[in-house]
Short mmCIF file of C-alpha atoms in Angstrom, two decimals:
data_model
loop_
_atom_site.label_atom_id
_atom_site.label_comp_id
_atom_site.label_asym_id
_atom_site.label_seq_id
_atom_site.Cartn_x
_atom_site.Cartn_y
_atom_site.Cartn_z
CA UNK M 1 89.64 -29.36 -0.23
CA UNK M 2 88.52 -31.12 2.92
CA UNK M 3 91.06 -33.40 4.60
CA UNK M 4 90.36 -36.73 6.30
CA UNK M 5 93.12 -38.06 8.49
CA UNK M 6 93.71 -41.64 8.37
CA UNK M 7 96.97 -41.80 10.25
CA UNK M 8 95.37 -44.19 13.32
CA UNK M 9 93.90 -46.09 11.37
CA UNK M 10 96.00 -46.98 8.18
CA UNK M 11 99.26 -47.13 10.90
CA UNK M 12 97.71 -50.13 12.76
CA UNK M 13 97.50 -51.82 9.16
CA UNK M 14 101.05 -52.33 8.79
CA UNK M 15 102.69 -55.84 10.09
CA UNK M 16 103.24 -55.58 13.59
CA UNK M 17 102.12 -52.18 14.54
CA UNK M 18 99.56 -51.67 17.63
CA UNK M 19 98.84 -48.69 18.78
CA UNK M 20 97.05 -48.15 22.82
CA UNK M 21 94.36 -46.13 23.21
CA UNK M 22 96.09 -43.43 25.05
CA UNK M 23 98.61 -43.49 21.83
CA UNK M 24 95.16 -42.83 19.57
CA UNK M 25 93.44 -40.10 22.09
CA UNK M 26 96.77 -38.24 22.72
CA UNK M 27 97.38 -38.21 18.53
CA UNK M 28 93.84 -37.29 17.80
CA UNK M 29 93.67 -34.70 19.96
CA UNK M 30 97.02 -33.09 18.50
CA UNK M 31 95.72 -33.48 14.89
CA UNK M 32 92.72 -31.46 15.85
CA UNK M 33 94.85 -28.35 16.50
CA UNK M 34 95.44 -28.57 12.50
CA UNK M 35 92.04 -28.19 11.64
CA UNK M 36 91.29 -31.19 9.18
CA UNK M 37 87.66 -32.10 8.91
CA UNK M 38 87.89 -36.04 9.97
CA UNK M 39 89.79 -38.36 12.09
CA UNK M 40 89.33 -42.09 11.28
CA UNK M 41 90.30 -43.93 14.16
CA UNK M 42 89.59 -47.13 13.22
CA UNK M 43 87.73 -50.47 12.18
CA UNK M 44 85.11 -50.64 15.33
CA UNK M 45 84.36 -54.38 14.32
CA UNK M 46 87.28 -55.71 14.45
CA UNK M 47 88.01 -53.42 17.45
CA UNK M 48 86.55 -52.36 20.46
CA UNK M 49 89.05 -49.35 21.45
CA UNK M 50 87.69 -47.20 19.27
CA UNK M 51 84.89 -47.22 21.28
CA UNK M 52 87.00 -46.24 24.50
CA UNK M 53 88.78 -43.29 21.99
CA UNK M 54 85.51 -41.96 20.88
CA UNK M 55 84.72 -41.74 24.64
CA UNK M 56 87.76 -40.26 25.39
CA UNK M 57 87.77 -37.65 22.12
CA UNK M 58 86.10 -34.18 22.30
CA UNK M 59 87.35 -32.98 18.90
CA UNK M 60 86.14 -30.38 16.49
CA UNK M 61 87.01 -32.59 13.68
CA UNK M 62 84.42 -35.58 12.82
CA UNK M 63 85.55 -39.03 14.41
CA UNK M 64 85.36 -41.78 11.92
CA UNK M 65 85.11 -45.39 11.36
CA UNK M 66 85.31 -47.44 8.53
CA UNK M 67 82.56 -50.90 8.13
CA UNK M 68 81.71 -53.17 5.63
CA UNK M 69 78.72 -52.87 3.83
CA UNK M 70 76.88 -55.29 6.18
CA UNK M 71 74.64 -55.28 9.17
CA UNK M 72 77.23 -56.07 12.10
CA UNK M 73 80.05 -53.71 10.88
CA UNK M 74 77.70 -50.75 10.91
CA UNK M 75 76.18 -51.42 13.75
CA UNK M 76 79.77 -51.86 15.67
CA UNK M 77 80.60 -48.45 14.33
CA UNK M 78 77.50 -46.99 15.32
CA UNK M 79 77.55 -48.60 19.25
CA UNK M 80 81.30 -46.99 19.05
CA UNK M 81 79.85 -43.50 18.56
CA UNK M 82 81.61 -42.58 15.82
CA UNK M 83 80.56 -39.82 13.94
CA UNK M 84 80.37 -40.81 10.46
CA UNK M 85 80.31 -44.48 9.28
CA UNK M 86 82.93 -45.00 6.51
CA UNK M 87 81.71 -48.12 4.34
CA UNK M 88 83.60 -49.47 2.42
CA UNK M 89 82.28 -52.00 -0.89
CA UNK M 90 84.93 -53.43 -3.43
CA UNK M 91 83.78 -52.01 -6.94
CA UNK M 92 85.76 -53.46 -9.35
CA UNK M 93 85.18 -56.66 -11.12
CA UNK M 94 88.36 -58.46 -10.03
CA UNK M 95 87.65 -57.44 -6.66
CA UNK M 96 84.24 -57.92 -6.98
CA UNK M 97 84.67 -61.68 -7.81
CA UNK M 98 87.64 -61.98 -5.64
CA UNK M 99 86.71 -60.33 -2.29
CA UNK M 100 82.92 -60.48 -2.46
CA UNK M 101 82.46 -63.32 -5.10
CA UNK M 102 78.61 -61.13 -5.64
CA UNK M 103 77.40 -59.81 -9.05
CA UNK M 104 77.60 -56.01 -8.77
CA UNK M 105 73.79 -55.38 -7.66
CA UNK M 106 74.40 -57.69 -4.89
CA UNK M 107 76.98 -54.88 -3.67
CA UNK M 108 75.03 -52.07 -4.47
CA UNK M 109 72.14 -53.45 -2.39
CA UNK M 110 74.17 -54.42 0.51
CA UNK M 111 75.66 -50.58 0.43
CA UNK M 112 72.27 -48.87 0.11
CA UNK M 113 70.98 -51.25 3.01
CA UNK M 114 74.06 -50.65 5.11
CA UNK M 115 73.62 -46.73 4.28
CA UNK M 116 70.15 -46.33 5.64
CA UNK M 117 71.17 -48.41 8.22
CA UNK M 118 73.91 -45.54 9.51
CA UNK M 119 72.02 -42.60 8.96
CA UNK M 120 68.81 -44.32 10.73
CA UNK M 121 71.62 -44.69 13.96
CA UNK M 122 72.39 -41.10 13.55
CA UNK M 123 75.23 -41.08 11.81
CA UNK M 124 76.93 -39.57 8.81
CA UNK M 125 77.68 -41.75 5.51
CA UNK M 126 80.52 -41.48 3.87
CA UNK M 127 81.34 -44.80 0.90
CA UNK M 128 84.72 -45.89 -0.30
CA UNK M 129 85.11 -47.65 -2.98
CA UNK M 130 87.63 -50.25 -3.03
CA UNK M 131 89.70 -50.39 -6.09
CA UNK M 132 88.09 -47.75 -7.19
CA UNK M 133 90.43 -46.46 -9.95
CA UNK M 134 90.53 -50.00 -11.62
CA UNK M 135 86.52 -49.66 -11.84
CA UNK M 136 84.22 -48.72 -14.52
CA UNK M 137 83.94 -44.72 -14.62
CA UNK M 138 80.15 -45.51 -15.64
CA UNK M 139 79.46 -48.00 -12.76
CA UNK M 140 81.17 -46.01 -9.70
CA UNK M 141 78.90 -42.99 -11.05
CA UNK M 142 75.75 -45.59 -10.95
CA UNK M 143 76.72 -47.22 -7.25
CA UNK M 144 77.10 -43.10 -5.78
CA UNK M 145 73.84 -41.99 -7.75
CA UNK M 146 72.21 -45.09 -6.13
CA UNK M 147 73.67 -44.40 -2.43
CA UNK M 148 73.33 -41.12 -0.31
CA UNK M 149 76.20 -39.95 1.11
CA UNK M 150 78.11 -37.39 1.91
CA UNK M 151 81.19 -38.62 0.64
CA UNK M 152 82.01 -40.26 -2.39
CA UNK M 153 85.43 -41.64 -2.31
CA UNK M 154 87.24 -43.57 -4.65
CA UNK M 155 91.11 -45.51 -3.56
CA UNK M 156 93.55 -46.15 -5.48
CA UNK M 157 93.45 -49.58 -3.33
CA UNK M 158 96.59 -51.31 -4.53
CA UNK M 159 98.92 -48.29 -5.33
CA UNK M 160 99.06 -48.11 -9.33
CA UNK M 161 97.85 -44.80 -10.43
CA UNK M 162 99.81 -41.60 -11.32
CA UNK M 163 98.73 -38.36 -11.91
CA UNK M 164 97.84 -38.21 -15.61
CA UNK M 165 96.12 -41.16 -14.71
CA UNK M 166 94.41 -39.70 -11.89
CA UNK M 167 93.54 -36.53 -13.85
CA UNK M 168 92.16 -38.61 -16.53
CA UNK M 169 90.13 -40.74 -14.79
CA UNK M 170 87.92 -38.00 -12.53
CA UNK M 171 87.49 -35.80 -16.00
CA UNK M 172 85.57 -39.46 -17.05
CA UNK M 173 82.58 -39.20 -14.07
CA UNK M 174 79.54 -37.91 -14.50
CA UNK M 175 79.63 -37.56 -10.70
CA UNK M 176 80.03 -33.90 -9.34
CA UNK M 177 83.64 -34.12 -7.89
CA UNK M 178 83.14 -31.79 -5.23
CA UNK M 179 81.16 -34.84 -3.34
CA UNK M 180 84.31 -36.58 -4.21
CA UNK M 181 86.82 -37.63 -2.03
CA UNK M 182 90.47 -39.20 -3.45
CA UNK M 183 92.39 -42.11 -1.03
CA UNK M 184 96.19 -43.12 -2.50
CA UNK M 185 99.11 -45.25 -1.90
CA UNK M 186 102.35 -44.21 -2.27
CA UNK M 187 103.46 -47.96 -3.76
CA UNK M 188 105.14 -46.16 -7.07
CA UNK M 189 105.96 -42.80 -5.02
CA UNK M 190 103.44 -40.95 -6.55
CA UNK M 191 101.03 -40.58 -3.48
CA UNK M 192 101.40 -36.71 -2.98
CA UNK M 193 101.43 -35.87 -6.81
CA UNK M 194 97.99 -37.93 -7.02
CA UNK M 195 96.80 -35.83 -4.33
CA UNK M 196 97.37 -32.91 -5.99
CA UNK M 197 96.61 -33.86 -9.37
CA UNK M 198 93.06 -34.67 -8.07
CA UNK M 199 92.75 -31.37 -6.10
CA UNK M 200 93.45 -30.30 -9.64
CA UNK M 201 90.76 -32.10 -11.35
CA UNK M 202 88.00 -30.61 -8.64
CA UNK M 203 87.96 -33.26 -6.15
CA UNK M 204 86.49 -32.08 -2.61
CA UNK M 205 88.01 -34.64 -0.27
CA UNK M 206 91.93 -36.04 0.15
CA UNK M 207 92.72 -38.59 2.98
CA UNK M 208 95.90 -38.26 4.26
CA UNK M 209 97.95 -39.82 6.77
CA UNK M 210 100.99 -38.38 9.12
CA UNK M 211 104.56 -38.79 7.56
CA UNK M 212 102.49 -41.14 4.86
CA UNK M 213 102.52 -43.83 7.26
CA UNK M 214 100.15 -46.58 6.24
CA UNK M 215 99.94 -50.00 4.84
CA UNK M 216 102.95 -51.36 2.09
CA UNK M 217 104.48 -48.27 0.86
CA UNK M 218 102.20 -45.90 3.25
CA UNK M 219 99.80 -43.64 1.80
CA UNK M 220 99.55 -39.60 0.59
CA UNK M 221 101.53 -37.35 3.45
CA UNK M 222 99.35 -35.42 5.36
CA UNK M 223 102.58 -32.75 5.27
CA UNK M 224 103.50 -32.78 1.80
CA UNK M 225 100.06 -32.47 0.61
CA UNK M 226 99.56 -29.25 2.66
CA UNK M 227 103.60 -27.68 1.86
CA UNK M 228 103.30 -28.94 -2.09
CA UNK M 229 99.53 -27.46 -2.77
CA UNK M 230 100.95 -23.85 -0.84
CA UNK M 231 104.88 -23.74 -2.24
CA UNK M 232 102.92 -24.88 -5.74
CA UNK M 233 100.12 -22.32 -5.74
CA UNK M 234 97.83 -24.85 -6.30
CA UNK M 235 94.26 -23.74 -7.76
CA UNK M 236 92.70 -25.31 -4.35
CA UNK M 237 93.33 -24.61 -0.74
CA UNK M 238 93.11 -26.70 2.22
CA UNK M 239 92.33 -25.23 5.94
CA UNK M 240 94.97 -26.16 8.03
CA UNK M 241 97.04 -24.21 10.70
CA UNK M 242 100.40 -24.03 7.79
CA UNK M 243 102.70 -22.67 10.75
CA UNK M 244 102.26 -25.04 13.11
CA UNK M 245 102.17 -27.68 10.69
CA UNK M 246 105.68 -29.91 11.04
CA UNK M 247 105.93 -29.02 14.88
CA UNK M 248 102.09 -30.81 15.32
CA UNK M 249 103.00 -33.83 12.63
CA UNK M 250 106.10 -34.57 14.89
CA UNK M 251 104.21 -34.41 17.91
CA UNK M 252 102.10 -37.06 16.23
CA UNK M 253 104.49 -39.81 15.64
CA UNK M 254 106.70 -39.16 18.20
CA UNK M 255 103.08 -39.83 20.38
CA UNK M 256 102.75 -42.41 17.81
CA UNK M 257 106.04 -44.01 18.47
CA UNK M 258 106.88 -43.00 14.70
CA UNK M 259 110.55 -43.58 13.87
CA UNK M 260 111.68 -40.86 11.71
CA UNK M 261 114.06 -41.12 8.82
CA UNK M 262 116.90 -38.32 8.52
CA UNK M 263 115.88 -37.93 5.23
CA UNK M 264 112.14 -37.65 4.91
CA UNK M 265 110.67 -35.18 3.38
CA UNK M 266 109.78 -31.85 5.26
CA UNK M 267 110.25 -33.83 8.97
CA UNK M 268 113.62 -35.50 8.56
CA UNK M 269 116.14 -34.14 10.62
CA UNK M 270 118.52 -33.28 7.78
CA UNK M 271 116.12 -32.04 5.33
CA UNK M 272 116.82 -28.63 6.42
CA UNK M 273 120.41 -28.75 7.22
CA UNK M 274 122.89 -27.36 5.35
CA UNK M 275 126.65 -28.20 5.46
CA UNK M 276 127.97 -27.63 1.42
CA UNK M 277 131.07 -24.59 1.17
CA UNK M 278 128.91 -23.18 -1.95
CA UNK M 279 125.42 -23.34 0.11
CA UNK M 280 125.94 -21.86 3.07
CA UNK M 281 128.11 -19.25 1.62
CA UNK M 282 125.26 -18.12 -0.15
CA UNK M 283 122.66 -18.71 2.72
CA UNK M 284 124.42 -16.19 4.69
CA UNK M 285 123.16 -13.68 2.94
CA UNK M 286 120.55 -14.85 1.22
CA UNK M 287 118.99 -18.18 2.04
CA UNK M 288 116.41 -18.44 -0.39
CA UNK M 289 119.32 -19.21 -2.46
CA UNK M 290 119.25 -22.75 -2.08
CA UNK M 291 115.77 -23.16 -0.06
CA UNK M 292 112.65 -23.92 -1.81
CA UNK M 293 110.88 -22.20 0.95
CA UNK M 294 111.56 -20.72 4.06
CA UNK M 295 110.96 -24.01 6.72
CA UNK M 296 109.25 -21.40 8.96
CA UNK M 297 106.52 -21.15 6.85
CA UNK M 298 105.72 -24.46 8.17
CA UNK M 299 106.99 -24.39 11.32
CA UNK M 300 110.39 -25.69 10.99
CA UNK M 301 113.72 -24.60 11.17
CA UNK M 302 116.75 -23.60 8.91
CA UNK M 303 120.19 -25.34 10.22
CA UNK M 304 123.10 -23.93 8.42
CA UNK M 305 126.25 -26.13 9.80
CA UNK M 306 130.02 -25.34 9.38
CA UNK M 307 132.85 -27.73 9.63
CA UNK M 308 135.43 -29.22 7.42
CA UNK M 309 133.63 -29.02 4.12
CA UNK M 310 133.19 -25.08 4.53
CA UNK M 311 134.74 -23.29 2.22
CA UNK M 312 136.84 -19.54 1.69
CA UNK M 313 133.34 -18.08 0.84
CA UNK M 314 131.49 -19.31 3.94
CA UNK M 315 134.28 -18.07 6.24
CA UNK M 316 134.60 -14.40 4.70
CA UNK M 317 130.92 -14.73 5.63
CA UNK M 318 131.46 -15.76 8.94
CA UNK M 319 134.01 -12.93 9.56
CA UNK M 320 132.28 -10.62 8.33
CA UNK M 321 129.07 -11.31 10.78
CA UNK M 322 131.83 -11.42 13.60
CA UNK M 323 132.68 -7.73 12.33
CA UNK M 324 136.25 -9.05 11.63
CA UNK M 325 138.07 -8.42 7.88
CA UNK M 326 137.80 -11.29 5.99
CA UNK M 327 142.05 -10.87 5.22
CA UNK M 328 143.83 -14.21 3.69
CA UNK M 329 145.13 -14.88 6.92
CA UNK M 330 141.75 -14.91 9.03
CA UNK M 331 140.09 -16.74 6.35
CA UNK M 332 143.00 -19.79 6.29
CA UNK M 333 142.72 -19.17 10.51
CA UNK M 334 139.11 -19.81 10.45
CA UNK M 335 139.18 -22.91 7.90
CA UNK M 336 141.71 -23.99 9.94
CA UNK M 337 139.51 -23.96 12.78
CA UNK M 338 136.48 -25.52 11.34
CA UNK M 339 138.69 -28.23 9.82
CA UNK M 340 139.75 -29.40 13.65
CA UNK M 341 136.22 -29.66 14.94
CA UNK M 342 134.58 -33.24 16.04
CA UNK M 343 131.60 -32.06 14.38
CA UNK M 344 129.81 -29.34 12.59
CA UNK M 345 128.30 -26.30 14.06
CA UNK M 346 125.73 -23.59 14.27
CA UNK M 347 125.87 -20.34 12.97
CA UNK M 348 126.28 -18.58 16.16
CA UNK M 349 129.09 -20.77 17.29
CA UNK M 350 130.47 -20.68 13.97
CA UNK M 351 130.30 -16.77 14.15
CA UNK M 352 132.10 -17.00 17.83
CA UNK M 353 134.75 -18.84 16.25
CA UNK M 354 135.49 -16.57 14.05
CA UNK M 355 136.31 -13.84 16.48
CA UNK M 356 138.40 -16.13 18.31
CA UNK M 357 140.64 -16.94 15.32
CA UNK M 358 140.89 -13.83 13.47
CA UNK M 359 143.59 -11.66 14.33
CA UNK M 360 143.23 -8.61 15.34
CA UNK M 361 143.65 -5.68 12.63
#
């Protein structure tokens, strides 16, 4: 499955957010060590950094820009240099009357015009389709059989699919889903699982965005996608660099400006950590006890913290790695110990404590 990064792009969507162009070159360039196929950097109409960042970019991934299906958007891409032109057509027939207020051959003209139109500048074509999920099966396989791209992608535009839904839905086109590419929000949660139930179905193309970050609710996690379809053994793969995955993601949004929550998934700094008696008892030994996968795997890293909450079974363990008996009295010494501390600790100094305490045999 090819992966399209929409991190600079869907970021700048959300109330308030502005990102510079060193912010955009310095991020693109980092999500390039991954290895995804495309990096959309932005809406070259209603911009004209992304000019300056395609300038500025010498990536192995495709740059990309997304334009309306008229004249003026695809020529701003194009005079930006992007590499592919991304349009973009509402297809179903609330936003069809809505958005465009045009019968549905009026769009499909305007997309084939605005298609030649990109390729004649030199440039790939990819086509969204806006609300593509609420559409007609039967029409979005007429609009891509009447448009040459390279790309066929389909967005779950205002966040209200799951994954039986998902599944469902792609097993209805007649289109070949490896020229099909998947775009989700993550307004019910469900971003990731979409993701993957699509890679699932056979679809060739996810877009994905840093820590999910992207308009409303944000959009599927570039991270999670690439941890869930490996920990899963997903029946697809995706070509990215798994061991330097969370290291280059942080690097992102702290270029970004990305706050982080403790608790996020995969880059929040407790997601890791372990503090619970009855965990890191067992993690001593054996951490795949409580550890759906070793964080390294990914590039992250296992924090097993002692303190107050450690219990008789996590200090036996920690005597025993300082090569003292784990006797009644060391044990209560230890606990003691831990108990008095301003905060938790590491392993190591956990271990160092432990030969302070115990008494000598």
């Amino acid at each position: 499955m090819k992966l399209l990064d929409l991190t600079l792009r869907e970021g700048e969507q959300r109330p308030g957010v502005e990102y510079t162009a060193d912010q955009k070159v310095g991020a693109a360039r980092v999500l390039d060590e991954l290895g995804v196929d495309y990096l959309q950097l932005g809406f070259p109409i209603a911009s004209e950094q992304t000019r300056e960042v395609v300038e500025r970019l010498d990536t192995d991934a495709k740059t990309t820009g997304i334009a309306r299906a008229i004249p003026r958007d695809v020529e701003a891409a194009l005079d930006a240099g992007v590499d592919v032109v991304d349009l973009f057509a509402p297809t179903s027939d609330a936003q069809l009357e809505a958005v465009l207020d045009a019968p549905r051959d009026e769009m499909v003209a305007s997309v084939q015009q605005a298609a030649d139109l990109s390729r004649e500048g030199g440039a790939e074509v990819h086509l969204t389709a806006m609300d593509g999920f609420r559409t007609e099966p039967g029409h979005l396989d007429d609009l891509f059989g009447a448009v040459e791209a390279e790309w066929y992608t389909i967005a779950d535009t205002v966040g209200s699919r799951t994954p039986a839904g998902v599944t469902s839905f792609l097993e209805t086109l007649e289109t070949e889903l490896e020229e099909v590419g998947v775009h989700f929000h993550d307004d019910l949660g469900v971003g990731t699982a979409n993701a993957l139930a699509a890679g699932r179905a056979g679809a060739g193309k996810a877009d994905v965005s840093v820590g999910g970050i992207g308009e409303r609710a944000g959009n599927t996690a570039f991270e999670e996608l690439v941890a869930a379809a490996a920990v899963g053994e997903e029946p697809f793969s995706l070509d990215v660099e798994e061991s330097s995955l969370l290291p280059v993601v942080q690097r992102v949004l702290e270029t970004l400006g990305e706050r982080v929550e403790p608790d996020k998934p995969l880059l929040g700094a407790e997601v890791f950590s372990h503090e619970s008696g009855l965990h890191t008892a067992a993690m001593l030994d054996e951490p795949s006890t409580f550890e759906p996968f070793d964080p390294a795997r990914f590039g992250g890293e296992r924090r097993l913290l002692f303190g107050a909450k450690s219990g008789t079974g996590a200090a036996r363990g920690l005597l025993e790695r300082a090569g003292k008996e784990p006797t009644e009295s060391n044990v209560d010494a230890l606990l003691a110990a831990l108990a008095e501390l301003d905060d938790e600790i590491g392993v190591d100094e956990a271990v160092e404590l432990a030969e302070q305490v115990a008494a000598d045999p």
